[in-house]
PDB file of C-alpha atoms in Angstrom:
ATOM      1  CA  MET L  53     -30.976  -6.955  -1.779  1.00 96.00           C
ATOM      2  CA  ARG L  54     -29.853  -3.458  -0.963  1.00 98.00           C
ATOM      3  CA  VAL L  55     -26.229  -3.500  -2.183  1.00 98.00           C
ATOM      4  CA  PHE L  56     -23.585  -0.908  -1.368  1.00 98.00           C
ATOM      5  CA  VAL L  57     -21.136  -0.713  -4.288  1.00 98.00           C
ATOM      6  CA  THR L  58     -17.812   1.105  -4.293  1.00 98.00           C
ATOM      7  CA  GLY L  59     -16.465   1.960  -7.728  1.00 97.00           C
ATOM      8  CA  ALA L  60     -20.053   1.981  -8.993  1.00 97.00           C
ATOM      9  CA  SER L  61     -19.324   4.547 -11.719  1.00 96.00           C
ATOM     10  CA  GLY L  62     -16.166   2.817 -12.955  1.00 96.00           C
ATOM     11  CA  TRP L  63     -15.577   0.591 -15.972  1.00 96.00           C
ATOM     12  CA  ILE L  64     -16.536  -2.642 -14.212  1.00 97.00           C
ATOM     13  CA  GLY L  65     -18.683  -1.078 -11.504  1.00 98.00           C
ATOM     14  CA  SER L  66     -21.061   0.660 -13.903  1.00 98.00           C
ATOM     15  CA  ALA L  67     -21.733  -2.654 -15.664  1.00 98.00           C
ATOM     16  CA  VAL L  68     -22.244  -4.391 -12.307  1.00 98.00           C
ATOM     17  CA  THR L  69     -24.652  -1.656 -11.227  1.00 98.00           C
ATOM     18  CA  ALA L  70     -26.707  -2.082 -14.397  1.00 98.00           C
ATOM     19  CA  GLU L  71     -26.726  -5.872 -13.989  1.00 98.00           C
ATOM     20  CA  LEU L  72     -27.873  -5.681 -10.370  1.00 98.00           C
ATOM     21  CA  LEU L  73     -30.619  -3.180 -11.120  1.00 98.00           C
ATOM     22  CA  ALA L  74     -31.852  -5.260 -14.055  1.00 98.00           C
ATOM     23  CA  GLU L  75     -32.207  -8.259 -11.735  1.00 97.00           C
ATOM     24  CA  GLY L  76     -34.226  -6.367  -9.130  1.00 97.00           C
ATOM     25  CA  HIS L  77     -31.551  -5.429  -6.614  1.00 98.00           C
ATOM     26  CA  GLU L  78     -31.265  -1.957  -5.099  1.00 98.00           C
ATOM     27  CA  VAL L  79     -27.883  -0.287  -5.544  1.00 98.00           C
ATOM     28  CA  VAL L  80     -26.304   2.455  -3.461  1.00 98.00           C
ATOM     29  CA  GLY L  81     -23.100   3.652  -5.108  1.00 98.00           C
ATOM     30  CA  LEU L  82     -20.201   5.467  -3.455  1.00 98.00           C
ATOM     31  CA  ALA L  83     -19.410   8.694  -5.323  1.00 97.00           C
ATOM     32  CA  ARG L  84     -16.395  10.887  -4.662  1.00 93.00           C
ATOM     33  CA  SER L  85     -17.172  13.489  -7.347  1.00 95.00           C
ATOM     34  CA  ASP L  86     -20.178  15.230  -8.846  1.00 96.00           C
ATOM     35  CA  ALA L  87     -19.530  13.437 -12.134  1.00 96.00           C
ATOM     36  CA  SER L  88     -19.550  10.022 -10.451  1.00 96.00           C
ATOM     37  CA  ALA L  89     -22.721  10.869  -8.531  1.00 97.00           C
ATOM     38  CA  ALA L  90     -24.443  11.972 -11.741  1.00 97.00           C
ATOM     39  CA  ALA L  91     -23.426   8.789 -13.575  1.00 97.00           C
ATOM     40  CA  ILE L  92     -24.690   6.565 -10.756  1.00 97.00           C
ATOM     41  CA  ALA L  93     -27.972   8.455 -10.530  1.00 97.00           C
ATOM     42  CA  GLU L  94     -28.444   8.307 -14.296  1.00 96.00           C
ATOM     43  CA  ALA L  95     -28.087   4.521 -14.110  1.00 97.00           C
ATOM     44  CA  GLY L  96     -31.007   4.428 -11.679  1.00 97.00           C
ATOM     45  CA  ALA L  97     -29.103   3.852  -8.436  1.00 98.00           C
ATOM     46  CA  SER L  98     -28.868   5.856  -5.232  1.00 97.00           C
ATOM     47  CA  THR L  99     -25.672   7.591  -4.205  1.00 97.00           C
ATOM     48  CA  VAL L 100     -23.742   8.307  -1.062  1.00 98.00           C
ATOM     49  CA  ARG L 101     -20.978  10.894  -1.236  1.00 97.00           C
ATOM     50  CA  GLY L 102     -17.516  10.016  -0.017  1.00 96.00           C
ATOM     51  CA  GLY L 103     -14.200   8.383  -0.794  1.00 95.00           C
ATOM     52  CA  LEU L 104     -12.507   5.142   0.154  1.00 95.00           C
ATOM     53  CA  ASP L 105     -10.539   6.928   2.852  1.00 94.00           C
ATOM     54  CA  GLU L 106     -13.723   8.154   4.583  1.00 97.00           C
ATOM     55  CA  LEU L 107     -14.168   5.167   6.850  1.00 97.00           C
ATOM     56  CA  ASP L 108     -17.215   6.513   8.692  1.00 98.00           C
ATOM     57  CA  VAL L 109     -19.056   6.738   5.363  1.00 98.00           C
ATOM     58  CA  LEU L 110     -18.054   3.182   4.476  1.00 98.00           C
ATOM     59  CA  ARG L 111     -19.085   1.890   7.894  1.00 98.00           C
ATOM     60  CA  THR L 112     -22.492   3.564   7.872  1.00 98.00           C
ATOM     61  CA  SER L 113     -23.237   2.554   4.283  1.00 98.00           C
ATOM     62  CA  ALA L 114     -22.259  -1.078   4.888  1.00 98.00           C
ATOM     63  CA  ASP L 115     -24.285  -1.206   8.073  1.00 98.00           C
ATOM     64  CA  LYS L 116     -27.411  -0.025   6.218  1.00 98.00           C
ATOM     65  CA  SER L 117     -27.023  -2.540   3.384  1.00 98.00           C
ATOM     66  CA  ASP L 118     -27.715  -6.230   2.844  1.00 98.00           C
ATOM     67  CA  ALA L 119     -24.429  -6.688   0.993  1.00 98.00           C
ATOM     68  CA  VAL L 120     -21.250  -4.860  -0.009  1.00 98.00           C
ATOM     69  CA  ILE L 121     -19.490  -5.143  -3.364  1.00 98.00           C
ATOM     70  CA  HIS L 122     -16.115  -3.426  -3.154  1.00 98.00           C
ATOM     71  CA  LEU L 123     -14.832  -2.617  -6.654  1.00 98.00           C
ATOM     72  CA  GLY L 124     -13.263   0.777  -6.003  1.00 94.00           C
ATOM     73  CA  PHE L 125      -9.515   1.341  -5.732  1.00 87.00           C
ATOM     74  CA  ASN L 126      -7.340   4.450  -5.555  1.00 80.00           C
ATOM     75  CA  HIS L 127      -5.106   3.991  -8.609  1.00 70.00           C
ATOM     76  CA  ASP L 128      -2.355   6.306  -7.436  1.00 62.00           C
ATOM     77  CA  PHE L 129       0.726   5.065  -9.299  1.00 58.00           C
ATOM     78  CA  GLY L 130       2.770   7.752  -7.576  1.00 68.00           C
ATOM     79  CA  ASP L 131       1.973   6.378  -4.115  1.00 75.00           C
ATOM     80  CA  MET L 132       1.015   2.726  -4.424  1.00 71.00           C
ATOM     81  CA  ALA L 133       1.929   2.031  -0.795  1.00 79.00           C
ATOM     82  CA  GLY L 134      -0.576   4.681   0.226  1.00 81.00           C
ATOM     83  CA  ALA L 135      -3.198   3.158  -2.077  1.00 85.00           C
ATOM     84  CA  TRP L 136      -2.622  -0.236  -0.482  1.00 83.00           C
ATOM     85  CA  ARG L 137      -3.007   1.248   3.004  1.00 90.00           C
ATOM     86  CA  THR L 138      -6.289   2.832   1.951  1.00 92.00           C
ATOM     87  CA  GLU L 139      -7.485  -0.499   0.566  1.00 94.00           C
ATOM     88  CA  ARG L 140      -6.543  -2.353   3.734  1.00 95.00           C
ATOM     89  CA  ALA L 141      -8.336   0.150   5.947  1.00 95.00           C
ATOM     90  CA  ALA L 142     -11.482   0.086   3.788  1.00 97.00           C
ATOM     91  CA  VAL L 143     -11.717  -3.712   3.814  1.00 97.00           C
ATOM     92  CA  GLN L 144     -10.995  -3.843   7.542  1.00 97.00           C
ATOM     93  CA  THR L 145     -13.864  -1.413   8.042  1.00 98.00           C
ATOM     94  CA  PHE L 146     -16.194  -3.596   5.975  1.00 98.00           C
ATOM     95  CA  VAL L 147     -15.362  -6.860   7.755  1.00 98.00           C
ATOM     96  CA  ASP L 148     -15.617  -5.214  11.175  1.00 98.00           C
ATOM     97  CA  THR L 149     -19.044  -3.837  10.261  1.00 98.00           C
ATOM     98  CA  LEU L 150     -20.377  -7.078   8.754  1.00 98.00           C
ATOM     99  CA  GLU L 151     -18.850  -9.517  11.233  1.00 98.00           C
ATOM    100  CA  GLY L 152     -21.457 -11.911  12.641  1.00 98.00           C
ATOM    101  CA  SER L 153     -24.192 -10.833  10.215  1.00 98.00           C
ATOM    102  CA  GLU L 154     -23.666 -13.489   7.479  1.00 97.00           C
ATOM    103  CA  ARG L 155     -24.024 -10.666   4.943  1.00 98.00           C
ATOM    104  CA  PRO L 156     -21.980 -10.817   1.722  1.00 98.00           C
ATOM    105  CA  LEU L 157     -18.779  -8.886   1.126  1.00 98.00           C
ATOM    106  CA  LEU L 158     -17.481  -9.258  -2.413  1.00 98.00           C
ATOM    107  CA  LEU L 159     -14.207  -7.555  -3.237  1.00 97.00           C
ATOM    108  CA  ALA L 160     -12.131  -7.145  -6.368  1.00 97.00           C
ATOM    109  CA  SER L 161      -8.660  -8.546  -6.875  1.00 95.00           C
ATOM    110  CA  GLY L 162      -6.899 -10.066  -9.878  1.00 94.00           C
ATOM    111  CA  VAL L 163      -5.355 -13.163 -11.405  1.00 94.00           C
ATOM    112  CA  ALA L 164      -2.326 -11.423 -12.926  1.00 89.00           C
ATOM    113  CA  GLY L 165       0.917 -12.718 -11.450  1.00 84.00           C
ATOM    114  CA  LEU L 166      -0.836 -15.225  -9.189  1.00 89.00           C
ATOM    115  CA  THR L 167       1.028 -18.280 -10.524  1.00 92.00           C
ATOM    116  CA  PRO L 168       3.410 -17.102 -13.275  1.00 89.00           C
ATOM    117  CA  GLY L 169       4.025 -19.702 -15.960  1.00 88.00           C
ATOM    118  CA  ARG L 170       1.185 -22.032 -15.057  1.00 94.00           C
ATOM    119  CA  VAL L 171      -2.590 -21.848 -15.143  1.00 97.00           C
ATOM    120  CA  ALA L 172      -3.961 -20.281 -11.963  1.00 97.00           C
ATOM    121  CA  THR L 173      -7.144 -21.704 -10.461  1.00 97.00           C
ATOM    122  CA  GLU L 174      -9.539 -20.605  -7.788  1.00 97.00           C
ATOM    123  CA  ARG L 175      -7.791 -23.000  -5.378  1.00 96.00           C
ATOM    124  CA  ASP L 176      -4.574 -20.992  -5.554  1.00 95.00           C
ATOM    125  CA  ALA L 177      -4.370 -18.844  -2.451  1.00 92.00           C
ATOM    126  CA  SER L 178      -3.236 -15.265  -2.788  1.00 90.00           C
ATOM    127  CA  THR L 179       0.407 -14.764  -1.924  1.00 85.00           C
ATOM    128  CA  GLN L 180      -0.326 -11.174  -0.886  1.00 84.00           C
ATOM    129  CA  VAL L 181      -0.720 -11.342   2.884  1.00 83.00           C
ATOM    130  CA  GLY L 182      -0.469  -8.498   5.356  1.00 79.00           C
ATOM    131  CA  PRO L 183      -0.871  -4.731   5.215  1.00 76.00           C
ATOM    132  CA  GLU L 184       2.436  -4.098   3.405  1.00 74.00           C
ATOM    133  CA  SER L 185       1.658  -6.421   0.497  1.00 74.00           C
ATOM    134  CA  MET L 186      -0.024  -5.525  -2.796  1.00 76.00           C
ATOM    135  CA  ARG L 187      -3.538  -4.126  -2.344  1.00 81.00           C
ATOM    136  CA  GLY L 188      -2.871  -4.355   1.387  1.00 67.00           C
ATOM    137  CA  GLY L 189      -3.482  -8.102   1.376  1.00 88.00           C
ATOM    138  CA  ALA L 190      -7.183  -7.253   1.215  1.00 94.00           C
ATOM    139  CA  GLU L 191      -8.393 -10.509  -0.342  1.00 96.00           C
ATOM    140  CA  HIS L 192      -6.650 -12.602   2.311  1.00 95.00           C
ATOM    141  CA  LEU L 193      -8.019 -10.321   5.032  1.00 96.00           C
ATOM    142  CA  ALA L 194     -11.611 -10.543   3.792  1.00 97.00           C
ATOM    143  CA  LEU L 195     -11.536 -14.314   3.324  1.00 97.00           C
ATOM    144  CA  SER L 196     -10.189 -14.745   6.860  1.00 97.00           C
ATOM    145  CA  TYR L 197     -13.574 -13.511   8.112  1.00 98.00           C
ATOM    146  CA  ALA L 198     -15.519 -16.262   6.329  1.00 98.00           C
ATOM    147  CA  ASP L 199     -15.745 -18.203   9.602  1.00 97.00           C
ATOM    148  CA  ARG L 200     -16.582 -15.047  11.544  1.00 98.00           C
ATOM    149  CA  GLY L 201     -20.003 -14.402  10.078  1.00 98.00           C
ATOM    150  CA  VAL L 202     -19.058 -12.606   6.856  1.00 98.00           C
ATOM    151  CA  ARG L 203     -19.940 -14.201   3.498  1.00 98.00           C
ATOM    152  CA  SER L 204     -16.727 -12.946   1.960  1.00 98.00           C
ATOM    153  CA  VAL L 205     -16.008 -13.722  -1.687  1.00 98.00           C
ATOM    154  CA  GLY L 206     -12.888 -12.870  -3.679  1.00 98.00           C
ATOM    155  CA  LEU L 207     -13.606 -11.557  -7.184  1.00 98.00           C
ATOM    156  CA  ARG L 208     -10.464 -12.131  -9.223  1.00 98.00           C
ATOM    157  CA  PHE L 209     -10.649 -10.304 -12.536  1.00 97.00           C
ATOM    158  CA  ALA L 210      -8.604 -10.980 -15.646  1.00 97.00           C
ATOM    159  CA  PRO L 211      -6.055  -8.187 -16.291  1.00 94.00           C
ATOM    160  CA  THR L 212      -8.019  -7.275 -19.403  1.00 96.00           C
ATOM    161  CA  VAL L 213     -11.734  -6.607 -18.895  1.00 98.00           C
ATOM    162  CA  HIS L 214     -12.575  -5.563 -22.414  1.00 98.00           C
ATOM    163  CA  GLY L 215     -15.392  -4.042 -24.442  1.00 97.00           C
ATOM    164  CA  GLN L 216     -16.325  -0.893 -26.306  1.00 96.00           C
ATOM    165  CA  GLY L 217     -15.083   2.095 -24.326  1.00 96.00           C
ATOM    166  CA  ASP L 218     -12.327   0.256 -22.443  1.00 96.00           C
ATOM    167  CA  HIS L 219      -9.402   2.490 -21.459  1.00 93.00           C
ATOM    168  CA  GLY L 220      -7.380  -0.225 -19.693  1.00 93.00           C
ATOM    169  CA  PHE L 221      -4.219  -2.144 -20.523  1.00 94.00           C
ATOM    170  CA  VAL L 222      -5.058  -2.968 -24.147  1.00 97.00           C
ATOM    171  CA  ALA L 223      -5.987   0.647 -24.844  1.00 97.00           C
ATOM    172  CA  VAL L 224      -2.621   1.689 -23.394  1.00 97.00           C
ATOM    173  CA  LEU L 225      -0.839  -0.814 -25.652  1.00 97.00           C
ATOM    174  CA  ALA L 226      -2.730   0.547 -28.660  1.00 98.00           C
ATOM    175  CA  GLY L 227      -1.717   4.080 -27.691  1.00 97.00           C
ATOM    176  CA  ILE L 228       1.949   3.069 -27.507  1.00 97.00           C
ATOM    177  CA  ALA L 229       1.708   1.421 -30.927  1.00 98.00           C
ATOM    178  CA  ARG L 230       0.058   4.533 -32.358  1.00 97.00           C
ATOM    179  CA  THR L 231       2.812   6.760 -30.936  1.00 97.00           C
ATOM    180  CA  THR L 232       5.814   4.607 -31.820  1.00 97.00           C
ATOM    181  CA  GLY L 233       4.553   3.176 -35.104  1.00 97.00           C
ATOM    182  CA  VAL L 234       5.269  -0.342 -33.861  1.00 97.00           C
ATOM    183  CA  SER L 235       2.865  -2.773 -32.200  1.00 98.00           C
ATOM    184  CA  GLY L 236       5.257  -4.714 -30.008  1.00 97.00           C
ATOM    185  CA  TYR L 237       5.311  -7.839 -27.903  1.00 97.00           C
ATOM    186  CA  VAL L 238       8.072  -8.989 -25.560  1.00 96.00           C
ATOM    187  CA  GLY L 239      10.348 -11.868 -26.577  1.00 95.00           C
ATOM    188  CA  ASP L 240       8.559 -14.495 -28.647  1.00 96.00           C
ATOM    189  CA  GLY L 241       5.128 -13.218 -27.595  1.00 97.00           C
ATOM    190  CA  ALA L 242       3.973 -16.658 -26.431  1.00 97.00           C
ATOM    191  CA  ASN L 243       3.146 -15.400 -22.934  1.00 96.00           C
ATOM    192  CA  ARG L 244      -0.571 -15.406 -22.186  1.00 96.00           C
ATOM    193  CA  TRP L 245      -2.993 -12.792 -20.862  1.00 94.00           C
ATOM    194  CA  PRO L 246      -6.416 -13.844 -19.537  1.00 97.00           C
ATOM    195  CA  ALA L 247      -9.353 -11.730 -20.648  1.00 98.00           C
ATOM    196  CA  VAL L 248     -13.062 -11.333 -19.983  1.00 98.00           C
ATOM    197  CA  HIS L 249     -15.770  -9.204 -21.542  1.00 98.00           C
ATOM    198  CA  ARG L 250     -17.072  -6.472 -19.247  1.00 98.00           C
ATOM    199  CA  LEU L 251     -20.690  -7.654 -19.445  1.00 98.00           C
ATOM    200  CA  ASP L 252     -19.765 -11.280 -18.758  1.00 98.00           C
ATOM    201  CA  ALA L 253     -17.801 -10.074 -15.727  1.00 98.00           C
ATOM    202  CA  ALA L 254     -20.781  -8.077 -14.465  1.00 98.00           C
ATOM    203  CA  ARG L 255     -23.042 -11.107 -14.695  1.00 98.00           C
ATOM    204  CA  LEU L 256     -20.496 -13.147 -12.762  1.00 98.00           C
ATOM    205  CA  VAL L 257     -20.425 -10.599  -9.947  1.00 98.00           C
ATOM    206  CA  ARG L 258     -24.209 -10.723  -9.674  1.00 98.00           C
ATOM    207  CA  LEU L 259     -24.220 -14.532  -9.599  1.00 98.00           C
ATOM    208  CA  ALA L 260     -21.505 -14.535  -6.945  1.00 98.00           C
ATOM    209  CA  LEU L 261     -23.553 -12.120  -4.848  1.00 98.00           C
ATOM    210  CA  GLU L 262     -26.560 -14.417  -5.038  1.00 98.00           C
ATOM    211  CA  ARG L 263     -24.900 -17.840  -4.844  1.00 97.00           C
ATOM    212  CA  ALA L 264     -21.235 -17.947  -3.824  1.00 98.00           C
ATOM    213  CA  PRO L 265     -20.554 -19.438  -0.384  1.00 98.00           C
ATOM    214  CA  ALA L 266     -18.485 -17.780   2.311  1.00 98.00           C
ATOM    215  CA  GLY L 267     -14.752 -17.997   1.764  1.00 98.00           C
ATOM    216  CA  SER L 268     -14.958 -18.723  -1.941  1.00 97.00           C
ATOM    217  CA  VAL L 269     -12.901 -17.255  -4.760  1.00 98.00           C
ATOM    218  CA  VAL L 270     -14.275 -16.809  -8.271  1.00 98.00           C
ATOM    219  CA  HIS L 271     -12.387 -16.035 -11.461  1.00 98.00           C
ATOM    220  CA  ALA L 272     -13.833 -13.515 -13.889  1.00 98.00           C
ATOM    221  CA  VAL L 273     -11.948 -15.074 -16.779  1.00 98.00           C
ATOM    222  CA  GLY L 274     -13.593 -15.675 -20.124  1.00 98.00           C
ATOM    223  CA  GLU L 275     -10.410 -16.641 -21.995  1.00 98.00           C
ATOM    224  CA  GLU L 276      -7.686 -18.541 -20.174  1.00 97.00           C
ATOM    225  CA  GLY L 277      -4.880 -16.836 -21.998  1.00 96.00           C
ATOM    226  CA  VAL L 278      -4.580 -14.849 -25.221  1.00 98.00           C
ATOM    227  CA  ALA L 279      -1.031 -14.851 -26.585  1.00 98.00           C
ATOM    228  CA  ALA L 280       0.663 -11.457 -26.374  1.00 97.00           C
ATOM    229  CA  ARG L 281       1.801 -11.775 -29.974  1.00 98.00           C
ATOM    230  CA  ASP L 282      -1.805 -12.274 -31.121  1.00 98.00           C
ATOM    231  CA  ILE L 283      -2.830  -9.140 -29.212  1.00 98.00           C
ATOM    232  CA  ALA L 284       0.013  -7.145 -30.746  1.00 98.00           C
ATOM    233  CA  GLU L 285      -0.764  -8.386 -34.249  1.00 98.00           C
ATOM    234  CA  ALA L 286      -4.427  -7.443 -33.875  1.00 98.00           C
ATOM    235  CA  ILE L 287      -3.462  -3.961 -32.691  1.00 98.00           C
ATOM    236  CA  GLY L 288      -0.975  -3.586 -35.534  1.00 98.00           C
ATOM    237  CA  GLN L 289      -3.525  -4.650 -38.110  1.00 97.00           C
ATOM    238  CA  GLY L 290      -6.121  -2.256 -36.710  1.00 97.00           C
ATOM    239  CA  LEU L 291      -3.707   0.683 -36.753  1.00 98.00           C
ATOM    240  CA  GLY L 292      -1.915  -0.242 -39.966  1.00 97.00           C
ATOM    241  CA  VAL L 293       1.493  -0.369 -38.281  1.00 98.00           C
ATOM    242  CA  ALA L 294       4.193  -3.028 -38.142  1.00 97.00           C
ATOM    243  CA  THR L 295       4.196  -5.756 -35.502  1.00 98.00           C
ATOM    244  CA  ALA L 296       7.584  -6.557 -33.999  1.00 97.00           C
ATOM    245  CA  ALA L 297       9.284  -8.404 -31.168  1.00 97.00           C
ATOM    246  CA  ILE L 298      10.808  -6.203 -28.486  1.00 96.00           C
ATOM    247  CA  GLU L 299      13.790  -7.603 -26.628  1.00 95.00           C
ATOM    248  CA  GLU L 300      13.200  -7.961 -22.906  1.00 92.00           C
ATOM    249  CA  ALA L 301      16.056  -5.560 -22.169  1.00 92.00           C
ATOM    250  CA  GLN L 302      14.301  -2.865 -24.237  1.00 94.00           C
ATOM    251  CA  ALA L 303      10.770  -3.557 -22.984  1.00 94.00           C
ATOM    252  CA  ALA L 304      10.784  -0.828 -20.338  1.00 93.00           C
ATOM    253  CA  GLU L 305      12.028   1.757 -22.833  1.00 94.00           C
ATOM    254  CA  HIS L 306       9.487   0.812 -25.501  1.00 95.00           C
ATOM    255  CA  PHE L 307       6.403   0.155 -23.351  1.00 95.00           C
ATOM    256  CA  GLY L 308       7.072   2.181 -20.208  1.00 94.00           C
ATOM    257  CA  TRP L 309       5.418   1.007 -16.995  1.00 90.00           C
ATOM    258  CA  ILE L 310       3.163  -1.512 -18.749  1.00 92.00           C
ATOM    259  CA  GLY L 311       6.113  -3.427 -20.225  1.00 91.00           C
ATOM    260  CA  ARG L 312       6.676  -5.715 -17.254  1.00 88.00           C
ATOM    261  CA  PHE L 313       2.977  -6.561 -17.091  1.00 89.00           C
ATOM    262  CA  PHE L 314       2.696  -7.289 -20.801  1.00 93.00           C
ATOM    263  CA  ALA L 315       5.670  -9.662 -20.531  1.00 93.00           C
ATOM    264  CA  LEU L 316       3.998 -11.814 -17.850  1.00 93.00           C
ATOM    265  CA  ASP L 317       2.821 -15.318 -18.650  1.00 96.00           C
ATOM    266  CA  THR L 318      -0.186 -15.455 -16.367  1.00 95.00           C
ATOM    267  CA  PRO L 319      -2.915 -17.786 -17.681  1.00 97.00           C
ATOM    268  CA  ALA L 320      -5.903 -18.455 -15.442  1.00 97.00           C
ATOM    269  CA  SER L 321      -8.805 -20.887 -15.444  1.00 98.00           C
ATOM    270  CA  SER L 322     -12.422 -20.252 -14.472  1.00 98.00           C
ATOM    271  CA  THR L 323     -13.584 -23.886 -14.587  1.00 98.00           C
ATOM    272  CA  ILE L 324     -14.388 -24.033 -10.871  1.00 98.00           C
ATOM    273  CA  THR L 325     -16.260 -20.723 -11.063  1.00 98.00           C
ATOM    274  CA  ARG L 326     -18.358 -21.925 -13.998  1.00 98.00           C
ATOM    275  CA  GLU L 327     -19.285 -25.120 -12.186  1.00 98.00           C
ATOM    276  CA  LEU L 328     -20.020 -23.323  -8.914  1.00 98.00           C
ATOM    277  CA  LEU L 329     -22.211 -20.552 -10.324  1.00 98.00           C
ATOM    278  CA  GLY L 330     -23.426 -21.893 -13.657  1.00 98.00           C
ATOM    279  CA  TRP L 331     -21.649 -19.005 -15.338  1.00 98.00           C
ATOM    280  CA  ALA L 332     -20.922 -19.266 -19.055  1.00 97.00           C
ATOM    281  CA  PRO L 333     -19.384 -16.278 -20.876  1.00 98.00           C
ATOM    282  CA  THR L 334     -21.315 -15.452 -24.038  1.00 98.00           C
ATOM    283  CA  ARG L 335     -19.874 -12.113 -25.160  1.00 98.00           C
ATOM    284  CA  PRO L 336     -17.156 -11.560 -27.809  1.00 98.00           C
ATOM    285  CA  GLY L 337     -13.538 -12.396 -27.003  1.00 98.00           C
ATOM    286  CA  LEU L 338     -10.659  -9.925 -26.798  1.00 98.00           C
ATOM    287  CA  LEU L 339      -9.459 -10.471 -30.367  1.00 98.00           C
ATOM    288  CA  ASP L 340     -13.042 -10.015 -31.584  1.00 98.00           C
ATOM    289  CA  ASP L 341     -13.227  -6.640 -29.855  1.00 98.00           C
ATOM    290  CA  LEU L 342      -9.871  -5.674 -31.332  1.00 98.00           C
ATOM    291  CA  ALA L 343     -11.095  -6.688 -34.792  1.00 98.00           C
ATOM    292  CA  ALA L 344     -14.198  -4.538 -34.221  1.00 97.00           C
ATOM    293  CA  GLY L 345     -11.910  -1.516 -33.896  1.00 97.00           C
ATOM    294  CA  TYR L 346     -12.777  -0.604 -30.337  1.00 97.00           C
ATOM    295  CA  TYR L 347      -9.116   0.031 -29.499  1.00 97.00           C
ATOM    296  CA  THR L 348      -7.761   1.282 -32.798  1.00 96.00           C
ATOM    297  CA  SER L 349     -10.400   3.439 -34.493  1.00 91.00           C
TER     298      SER L 349
END
């Protein structure tokens, strides 16, 4: 297939691009900057210049492709409402363009916070509905077109997509521990974070492109939930600093913006995904990557 990929030069998107190319698909990646365009070209894919707010570019690129994989997102923490509006408009453009064609639209979302305190499954519907909700309610919007000729698939990623070179949540936690001299966890640290290796996630996206039916949701989750205390202890050991409990009232002061996320108990299952797609994660787990020093050396 000729696949239009947003976020093709990003942490997950670059792995997805490589996976698709290795399996014989053609990739056209959206590139906002010269650096992104160069990275996509170096991977062996074609590029189209533009951003997620350039709807004519998105429309034309989707129309010329056999499938769309939407992994890009404007991570503007200073204007999240604006980022959500951009996401909503981009996904609306994709579904309008693909409507009636039966072509695939795969789009990224997440499992974090989906069902706090219990294991989330693919059968749990997103609670984010409507343009004013998180990410503009994009997953709900896309899936609503499954009976309108769009093979829409929700790609729900674990909050930690790990591997060598990751600069996400765990890298932020390691940076805080390095700065403060304490690798902390909130409360008793029993709350759980799902995780998945970047290359396992990329393979899942490719399998979903090839096999997932319209209206389905898949979970890119390799580990159902790694205890926050275990993560903190691994970071502390890697950095040679103390591991300590941080009271919930002090979490914001110690961790900053990531504190409320790190305190979530948000386990998630991928059993349905594995059965649907024959996907079996084979790469190292999060604690293995921490032990390898990818976040602390």
